[in-house]
Amino acid sequence: MPSSRPVTPASPGNPPTIKSPQPGVPLYGCGHIQLLLGSKLPEMIRNYKECLRVVYNDPVVPQTSKGKGTTLTPNYLCLHCSETAATAQSSIKHGAKTGHRIYVESRNGCLYCQMCEDFVWDPTLEELRLRKSEFGSFTRKRKIERLFTDAARDDPGFISTNTVEIPCRASGIRGIYNMGATCYMNVILQCFVHNPLLRNFYLSEGHQSSQCSYKNCMSCAMDDMFQEFYAQETTVGYSASNILASFWLSKRKAYEELASNKEQDAHEFFQFLTEELHEINGGGRPSLLEESPISKRSKTGNEPNCKCIVHQTFYGKLSSTITCQNCGDVNASIESFLDLSLGLDVLAKKKGLKAATQSALSLQKCLDEEYIRPERCEYTCHQCGTQEAKKQLSIKSLPNVLCIQLKVSVQFLVSRNGPPHSGKGKASSDGEPLGKE
């Protein structure tokens, strides 16, 4: 049976041509790789194979070496020439000097485009990488389809092939004590402490607590937590008292109602923590005259040039296009986003789903409804003055960590229907729920 997967120039026995793309399968990783492969396809495939041999073959120098050239951070192999950049900054200098913009990361062999400032997935070169990582050879045949099945994702061989162990470190698996209705905070802290981008930032002295002058600094408290989790192998619970104190002593009026010993919303604490870490590590502390809560909550996402660890980890870009239905005028804009908010009840009504069938509303359907299908909006065209327009939202750039907020209304009983089980309590006369949240 012929494979349904698109054939690429790296496929054995095929001429160096690429078939038309299938829906959902990109033809190239980005426009810059398209130009490169279009002009130098055989040379780039040959160079990429050499880079993959360096990445996946046994190292020439033992991994325990303490020489000057040894580093815990990945190197970047130039796809155009034999240059090896020890750091990302070195690759930028090399690219500015030679015009070489595509590099291979030394841990997994993934492609990095300097012009896009991001890792890119190219089907032609990715096929070579998967062959080399799984079989150690570029020519051995394999069934690519099985790598993308649910059963294959649970296979230990597949997991080990696509997992990189960090050398010389503790596992960081520890519990966090509940200090009185702080479970909402512990959930977010566990997500942060096991995030590889945040972990690498703090363990590489991204924030130096010894030189920090901020009072009740949240980033210093986070740095202490990372050091405690990864300094030694232990399963003893951790008390995040410094983080809780910094949270309560924060000057943010938009979140002052959260500073209490009551249960709070974990997503709101996530928003607070990202804004706080952004201002400390990249945006600068605000003045004592706090802005309004509305402007404060949206300030972090409106700084497109910020390179702080929070923006690198959690922020993506949304593209909004408003098209006038009368004259066809198009108004496009791009803005940063921290999370995607999906109202499940609203989306269910749009799709005409009844309560009995709401279980069929999947995350994929919600995203398709929100970011693929255009919808009518309130807009006055500056060309013709009409108010008939459609708005199309699309995700221009995904963040490294995507946060999705699912909003749904839940009905609950204000008074429990006690009888005949306890003989206490009263229910509504018609047996319907008395409240809605």
XYZ file of C-alpha atoms in Angstrom:
437
model
C 0.000 0.000 0.000
C 1.516 3.361 -0.944
C 2.292 5.740 1.873
C 0.016 8.721 2.419
C 2.937 10.795 3.691
C 4.269 13.365 1.152
C 7.529 12.412 -0.525
C 10.444 14.807 -0.099
C 13.831 15.128 -1.826
C 15.381 13.184 1.053
C 13.290 10.095 0.259
C 15.449 7.274 -1.189
C 15.019 6.454 -4.841
C 13.198 9.657 -5.715
C 14.475 12.555 -7.839
C 15.121 15.862 -6.026
C 11.606 17.216 -6.462
C 8.950 18.044 -3.909
C 5.314 17.126 -4.361
C 2.482 19.550 -3.780
C 1.728 20.108 -0.087
C -1.147 18.394 1.666
C -3.534 20.288 3.964
C -1.830 20.927 7.272
C 1.598 19.826 6.006
C 3.972 22.715 5.194
C 6.116 22.449 2.101
C 9.052 24.310 3.649
C 10.056 25.294 7.159
C 10.096 28.988 6.246
C 10.641 31.252 3.266
C 14.379 31.477 3.920
C 14.801 27.691 3.804
C 12.679 27.661 0.654
C 15.103 30.028 -1.073
C 18.068 28.002 0.153
C 16.745 24.599 -0.925
C 15.449 25.997 -4.177
C 18.921 27.112 -5.268
C 21.259 24.645 -3.513
C 19.180 21.546 -2.773
C 21.828 18.772 -3.259
C 24.499 20.768 -1.418
C 22.249 21.583 1.548
C 21.095 17.961 1.913
C 24.731 16.846 1.868
C 25.697 19.476 4.458
C 22.750 18.583 6.696
C 23.727 14.913 6.627
C 27.232 15.848 7.752
C 25.810 17.928 10.599
C 23.566 15.046 11.693
C 26.546 12.687 11.722
C 28.282 15.078 14.096
C 25.171 15.315 16.285
C 24.234 11.625 16.519
C 27.553 9.787 16.150
C 29.717 9.043 19.177
C 31.479 12.208 20.431
C 35.190 12.598 19.747
C 35.708 14.200 23.170
C 34.134 12.428 26.196
C 31.044 14.180 27.520
C 32.656 14.368 30.964
C 35.549 16.439 29.623
C 36.349 19.683 31.454
C 38.304 21.317 28.660
C 37.922 24.942 27.636
C 35.808 23.979 24.640
C 33.289 22.030 26.732
C 29.959 23.705 27.397
C 26.578 22.669 28.768
C 24.791 24.827 26.203
C 24.273 23.580 22.628
C 26.498 24.562 19.735
C 25.201 25.754 16.380
C 26.527 24.140 13.203
C 26.334 26.319 10.121
C 24.376 24.604 7.345
C 26.214 26.592 4.668
C 29.823 25.913 5.709
C 31.913 24.037 8.275
C 31.732 26.783 10.935
C 30.697 25.733 14.461
C 29.408 28.495 16.733
C 29.829 27.837 20.443
C 26.903 30.088 21.383
C 23.884 31.695 19.758
C 25.703 35.052 19.872
C 28.632 33.565 17.961
C 26.286 32.289 15.262
C 24.786 35.776 14.926
C 28.252 37.251 14.377
C 29.051 34.576 11.824
C 25.739 35.186 10.051
C 26.293 38.942 9.911
C 29.740 38.413 8.436
C 28.959 35.713 5.865
C 25.211 35.961 5.288
C 24.712 32.374 6.506
C 21.390 32.290 8.359
C 20.440 28.604 8.793
C 22.042 26.594 11.625
C 21.763 23.105 13.120
C 21.387 22.737 16.893
C 23.931 20.260 18.270
C 21.662 18.369 20.697
C 18.819 17.228 18.459
C 19.839 18.384 14.988
C 16.921 20.817 14.740
C 17.042 23.750 12.320
C 17.300 27.348 13.520
C 16.653 30.301 11.214
C 18.278 33.580 12.258
C 15.953 35.627 10.070
C 12.852 34.092 11.699
C 14.574 34.064 15.119
C 13.028 30.662 15.769
C 13.437 26.932 15.254
C 11.697 25.785 12.070
C 10.306 22.415 10.982
C 11.081 21.519 7.389
C 9.625 18.207 6.073
C 12.520 17.608 3.683
C 15.280 17.866 6.273
C 13.180 16.534 9.160
C 12.853 13.208 7.356
C 16.637 12.891 7.340
C 16.856 13.778 11.030
C 14.266 11.175 12.042
C 16.027 8.447 10.045
C 19.396 9.258 11.577
C 18.071 9.537 15.136
C 16.105 6.272 14.979
C 18.280 3.978 12.858
C 21.634 5.743 12.690
C 21.434 5.661 8.905
C 19.934 7.764 6.131
C 19.114 4.848 3.818
C 17.366 2.269 6.030
C 13.667 2.036 5.237
C 11.135 2.610 7.948
C 7.427 3.150 8.361
C 7.152 6.836 9.077
C 3.422 6.654 9.749
C 3.848 4.626 12.920
C 5.837 7.447 14.540
C 2.746 9.613 14.587
C 0.246 7.132 16.035
C -0.898 7.180 19.646
C 0.645 3.763 20.252
C 4.018 4.943 18.933
C 4.043 7.985 21.220
C 3.798 5.636 24.210
C 6.612 3.455 22.917
C 9.744 3.700 25.140
C 11.977 3.715 22.062
C 10.147 6.687 20.561
C 10.261 8.573 23.864
C 13.980 7.945 24.411
C 14.782 8.987 20.837
C 13.024 12.325 21.227
C 14.155 13.050 24.799
C 17.442 14.653 25.782
C 18.715 14.058 29.292
C 20.348 17.045 30.926
C 23.759 16.049 32.326
C 24.792 16.537 35.938
C 21.514 17.620 37.469
C 18.925 16.556 40.006
C 15.491 15.507 38.803
C 13.744 18.423 40.519
C 10.775 16.239 41.467
C 9.587 17.611 44.801
C 6.330 18.594 46.376
C 5.389 22.083 47.552
C 3.746 22.477 50.942
C 0.234 23.901 51.065
C 0.540 26.891 53.389
C -3.186 27.359 53.800
C -5.291 27.518 50.605
C -2.198 28.045 48.413
C -2.817 25.089 46.110
C -3.593 27.532 43.261
C -0.080 28.958 43.638
C 1.603 25.552 43.951
C 0.119 24.394 40.648
C 1.645 27.313 38.743
C 4.981 27.040 40.558
C 5.268 23.348 39.663
C 4.659 24.236 36.007
C 7.311 26.947 36.172
C 9.967 24.926 37.993
C 9.764 22.097 35.434
C 9.730 24.397 32.406
C 13.113 23.862 30.673
C 13.367 27.460 29.436
C 12.785 28.992 32.858
C 14.957 26.351 34.510
C 17.894 27.044 32.194
C 17.456 30.793 32.670
C 17.658 30.693 36.458
C 20.286 27.953 36.720
C 22.565 29.891 34.348
C 22.391 33.023 36.534
C 19.851 34.743 34.327
C 18.821 36.595 37.471
C 21.601 37.243 39.976
C 20.052 37.526 43.419
C 23.317 38.723 44.969
C 23.266 41.852 42.792
C 19.510 42.511 42.857
C 18.416 45.723 44.586
C 14.626 45.207 44.401
C 12.796 44.864 47.690
C 10.643 41.738 48.020
C 11.853 40.651 44.584
C 9.743 37.861 43.089
C 12.507 36.855 40.689
C 14.925 36.376 43.608
C 12.354 34.132 45.283
C 11.990 32.156 42.055
C 15.770 31.866 41.792
C 15.900 30.430 45.327
C 13.244 27.884 44.417
C 15.102 26.691 41.309
C 18.313 26.358 43.298
C 16.521 24.331 45.973
C 14.860 22.024 43.453
C 17.934 21.300 41.331
C 20.837 21.662 43.781
C 20.459 18.203 45.287
C 18.482 15.018 44.783
C 15.794 15.015 47.467
C 12.067 14.425 47.732
C 11.499 16.588 50.818
C 8.693 19.084 50.346
C 9.520 22.717 49.601
C 7.986 25.707 51.373
C 7.449 28.580 48.937
C 7.147 31.128 51.743
C 9.377 33.701 50.006
C 7.236 33.585 46.883
C 4.038 33.907 48.906
C 5.483 36.869 50.832
C 6.592 38.602 47.622
C 3.128 37.988 46.207
C 1.337 39.514 49.189
C 3.723 42.485 49.387
C 3.412 43.282 45.689
C 2.273 46.804 44.767
C 0.065 45.628 41.918
C -3.386 47.049 42.504
C -4.837 44.935 39.705
C -4.133 41.828 41.777
C -4.400 43.121 45.341
C -7.617 41.147 45.902
C -5.600 37.938 45.456
C -3.356 38.697 48.446
C -5.364 36.834 51.072
C -5.494 33.488 52.818
C -8.465 32.371 50.718
C -8.526 30.139 47.667
C -7.796 32.061 44.478
C -7.814 31.472 40.744
C -4.646 29.786 39.462
C -4.860 31.523 36.089
C -4.926 34.965 37.697
C -1.847 34.058 39.727
C -0.185 32.924 36.491
C -0.920 36.329 34.936
C 0.432 38.106 38.004
C 3.618 36.024 38.070
C 4.401 36.536 34.380
C 3.899 40.311 34.627
C 6.019 40.508 37.763
C 8.894 38.484 36.278
C 8.685 40.429 33.024
C 9.100 43.807 34.722
C 11.977 42.576 36.883
C 13.905 40.702 34.178
C 13.187 42.837 31.153
C 10.615 45.596 31.371
C 11.850 47.515 34.405
C 9.976 48.202 37.621
C 6.933 50.521 37.350
C 6.731 53.755 39.234
C 4.946 54.002 42.580
C 1.971 55.550 40.812
C 0.311 52.375 39.611
C -1.723 52.368 36.449
C -5.327 51.238 36.305
C -6.022 47.508 36.570
C -7.220 47.291 32.964
C -4.118 48.885 31.470
C -1.927 46.997 33.893
C -3.218 43.624 32.844
C -2.520 44.299 29.165
C 0.756 46.169 29.442
C 3.086 43.181 29.281
C 1.820 41.948 25.935
C 2.199 45.321 24.207
C 6.002 45.295 24.209
C 6.880 43.408 20.998
C 10.620 44.042 21.264
C 11.007 42.689 24.793
C 13.500 39.811 24.963
C 12.936 38.862 28.592
C 12.555 35.220 29.559
C 8.791 35.617 30.028
C 8.248 36.842 26.471
C 10.570 34.183 25.071
C 8.639 31.471 26.884
C 4.961 32.411 27.015
C 4.231 35.093 24.415
C 3.049 34.525 20.861
C 1.596 36.798 18.186
C -1.960 37.105 16.920
C -2.856 38.446 13.496
C -6.175 40.286 13.230
C -7.629 41.108 9.810
C -10.844 43.135 9.382
C -12.303 43.118 5.870
C -15.038 45.516 4.783
C -17.855 43.608 3.072
C -18.760 46.609 0.905
C -15.497 47.912 -0.581
C -13.108 45.111 0.385
C -10.767 47.366 2.372
C -8.506 45.362 4.696
C -7.221 46.527 8.073
C -4.566 44.195 9.513
C -2.799 44.343 12.870
C -0.500 42.132 14.932
C -0.445 41.956 18.720
C 1.218 39.809 21.343
C -0.734 37.405 23.525
C -0.017 35.585 26.766
C -2.833 33.053 26.587
C -5.785 32.052 24.433
C -9.233 32.324 25.985
C -11.888 29.928 24.679
C -15.481 30.288 25.867
C -16.833 26.753 25.606
C -20.482 27.761 26.084
C -20.312 30.411 23.364
C -18.556 28.094 20.937
C -21.039 25.310 21.640
C -23.924 27.662 20.796
C -22.207 28.687 17.559
C -21.919 25.067 16.511
C -25.490 24.315 17.611
C -24.483 21.681 20.162
C -27.018 20.776 22.817
C -26.158 19.987 26.414
C -26.328 16.259 25.769
C -23.734 16.441 23.011
C -21.321 18.995 24.450
C -18.810 16.222 25.127
C -18.129 16.217 21.380
C -16.721 19.763 21.564
C -12.970 19.153 21.357
C -10.101 21.601 21.761
C -9.359 21.323 18.047
C -12.925 22.322 17.194
C -12.743 25.283 19.570
C -9.523 26.546 17.992
C -10.927 26.071 14.482
C -14.051 28.021 15.395
C -12.112 30.867 17.003
C -9.092 31.222 14.702
C -10.118 29.857 11.305
C -13.684 30.965 10.642
C -14.277 34.721 10.221
C -17.097 36.396 12.125
C -19.009 39.650 11.849
C -17.795 42.519 14.021
C -18.622 46.111 14.924
C -16.422 48.195 12.652
C -16.814 51.360 10.608
C -14.837 51.346 7.381
C -12.695 54.472 6.983
C -12.962 54.168 3.186
C -16.694 53.848 2.531
C -18.186 54.363 5.999
C -20.227 51.142 6.046
C -20.420 48.972 9.150
C -20.550 45.559 7.491
C -17.237 43.852 8.148
C -15.795 40.477 9.059
C -12.939 39.849 11.451
C -10.469 37.016 10.998
C -8.160 36.018 13.853
C -5.169 33.776 13.249
C -2.122 32.744 15.229
C 0.885 34.243 13.495
C 3.520 32.895 15.872
C 3.049 30.256 18.563
C 4.880 30.678 21.878
C 7.195 28.019 23.224
C 4.629 27.359 25.964
C 1.003 27.885 24.971
C -1.464 28.655 27.766
C -5.146 28.070 26.956
C -7.901 29.297 29.270
C -11.147 27.327 28.995
C -14.178 29.297 30.199
C -17.437 27.509 30.938
C -20.513 28.259 33.051
C -21.221 25.659 35.736
C -24.575 25.244 37.453
C -24.557 24.366 41.136
C -27.011 23.992 44.011
C -27.083 26.865 46.488
C -28.711 24.587 49.095
C -28.093 20.864 49.062
C -31.040 18.564 48.724
C -30.523 16.900 52.106
C -33.691 14.823 52.667
C -34.060 11.922 52.890
C -30.341 11.329 53.457
C -29.677 13.788 56.288
C -33.004 15.368 57.127
C -31.489 18.834 56.626
C -31.422 21.423 53.899
C -33.944 22.600 51.349
C -34.061 22.251 47.624
C -35.788 24.446 45.091
C -39.464 23.700 44.577
C -39.021 22.478 41.011
C -35.747 20.662 41.615
C -33.786 22.975 39.311
C -30.324 24.375 40.190
C -30.519 27.610 42.180
C -27.292 29.204 40.991
C -24.993 29.633 38.044
C -21.283 30.379 37.997
